[in-house]
Amino acid sequence: MKIYNTKTRRKEEFKPIHEGKVGIYVCGPTVYDYIHIGNARPMIVFDTLRRYFEHKGYEVNYVTNFTDVDDKIIKRSIEENVPASEVSEKYIAECKKDMEALNVRPATVHPQATKEIPEMIDMVKTLIDKDHAYEKNGTVYFKVRSFAPYGKLSHKNIDDLESGHRAEAHALKVTGEDEKEDSLDFVLWKPKKEGEPSWKSPWGEGRPGWHLECSCMSKKYVGDTLDIHAGGEDLIFPHHENEIAQSEAANDCEFANYWMHNAFLRINGDKMSKSLGNFFTVRDICQQYDPQVIRFFMLSAQYRTPLNFSQDLIEDASKGLDRILNGAEKLKEIADKKNGKFITDDEQKILEEEMPKFIERFDEAMDDDLNTADAISVIFELVRFTNANTDENSSSDYADCLYKILFELCDKVLGIHIERKAVEMDSDEVSEIEALIAERTAAKKEKNFAKADEIRAKLLDMGIILEDTREGVKWKRA
Ligand code: AMP
Ligand code: ZN
């Protein structure tokens, strides 16, 4: 598999540290509100990466954190007059519900920053001992110039950064960081302010800096060197650059072999973000659309391509997904009949010669830096092919094999359910539908076709589609 590595700016063949295993760390959300659909992009994309590795037979250790101590959480807790932990616990629970709706599987571990403080204090101590960090009045700073490769991920030059920062000297005074030895230095540990959550440390009570959290949680749950570190492209600088500086200075080894960054979800050409106020929460969108449509929409673009969000594009995604679901439904119906027919020679030929080609092309797309857009095109072709090569005379076993292939690629790897969720109906509604169907059948027997058509139209108005089959009348939701 080839992965585009932000560090080398090239697509590279993926080689795991340990044969057959892959360790992935993805920066998770800051939990102070419902997640927006921009946040859902890395969740869906990297969940798909994990699923694809599993499809290829890898054992995957997939770790993604919740940032549960942060200025925004504290601000919210002050506004609502509740402890910060109440805010973060609430939104972690809500985020997990959204993830489940989007069929994002729970990670191997979901660490929370506030539960890993001793490890963070240890890393700060190590950095001070190695002269990569220093303390000033309860704040500990990382000494950026002590880490020569600084800038290697974002391809930034340290001297350019320095001159940029000098212009911000005034801003530093405002934030109380003017005691830094160098304007490039960043905070590892900050002292407690009144009303903020804090922990005891050798530098007084305080809390960790955001970058430090990810360095410590990834070390603890994945290892000193990660196979893959991922997140949204906004995190390349300074977050991931600072993680590299901390981890490599502390651990004396490469922090991550491959860096993957998803492009942003945009809205009317602008980036979707909380600060710009132009965002939709996953919760809002799922009221209007099946969450599987959102997942399908996200994967319809390769993850490094900016993706614009609009009502029209979601409608298109919904129609596209319908074509796949209809194809899957047809296969399932034939398979479920269990008609006992033997697989014919022609069917066998399709299973042995045509199907492997689809699987191979799907894998080729995914092997090319997780090109889910091309993988979905292969799925469309597969569905077109199965539609054209199955009918009521097909053997159930053959249809079952086709269904299983579609299930593996679309449902298991891309995480897009191919079976429609059964719409719950109350028994009165079902009785009414069945009574109307019986009335229509009677009308047809009496050759009163006008009445039969009238009943069909009435059912359609109720959102029910009828299908006359040899086994009798079947109905489904439109
Ligand atoms: P945050 O809660 O802002 O730390 O973001 C959590 C994750 O969502 C990070 O990986 C961000 O890069 C990512 N993210 C935030 N906004 C967007 C967006 N509009 N499109 C894609 N990814 C985003
Ligand atoms: Zn992070």
PDB file of C-alpha atoms and ligand atoms in Angstrom, residues 25-28 65 67 210-211 213-215 229-230 235 239-240 243, ligand 2:
ATOM      1  CA  TYR A  25      -2.556   7.464  16.500  1.00  0.00           C
ATOM      2  CA  VAL A  26      -5.160  10.012  15.386  1.00  0.00           C
ATOM      3  CA  CYS A  27      -5.666  13.369  17.107  1.00  0.00           C
ATOM      4  CA  GLY A  28      -9.213  13.442  18.391  1.00  0.00           C
ATOM      5  CA  ASN A  65      -7.764  10.661  22.106  1.00  0.00           C
ATOM      6  CA  THR A  67      -8.720  16.436  24.519  1.00  0.00           C
ATOM      7  CA  TRP A 210      -2.131  20.506  24.372  1.00  0.00           C
ATOM      8  CA  HIS A 211       0.860  19.284  22.311  1.00  0.00           C
ATOM      9  CA  GLU A 213      -0.899  15.430  25.729  1.00  0.00           C
ATOM     10  CA  CYS A 214      -0.658  13.737  22.340  1.00  0.00           C
ATOM     11  CA  SER A 215       3.072  12.998  22.695  1.00  0.00           C
ATOM     12  CA  HIS A 229       0.196   9.547  12.959  1.00  0.00           C
ATOM     13  CA  ALA A 230      -2.870  11.215  11.480  1.00  0.00           C
ATOM     14  CA  LEU A 235      -2.700  20.243  12.838  1.00  0.00           C
ATOM     15  CA  HIS A 239       0.589  20.870  16.827  1.00  0.00           C
ATOM     16  CA  HIS A 240       2.309  17.981  15.054  1.00  0.00           C
ATOM     17  CA  GLU A 243       4.677  16.786  19.127  1.00  0.00           C
TER      18      GLU A 243
HETATM   19 ZN    ZN B   2      -2.767  15.680  18.782  1.00  0.00          ZN
END
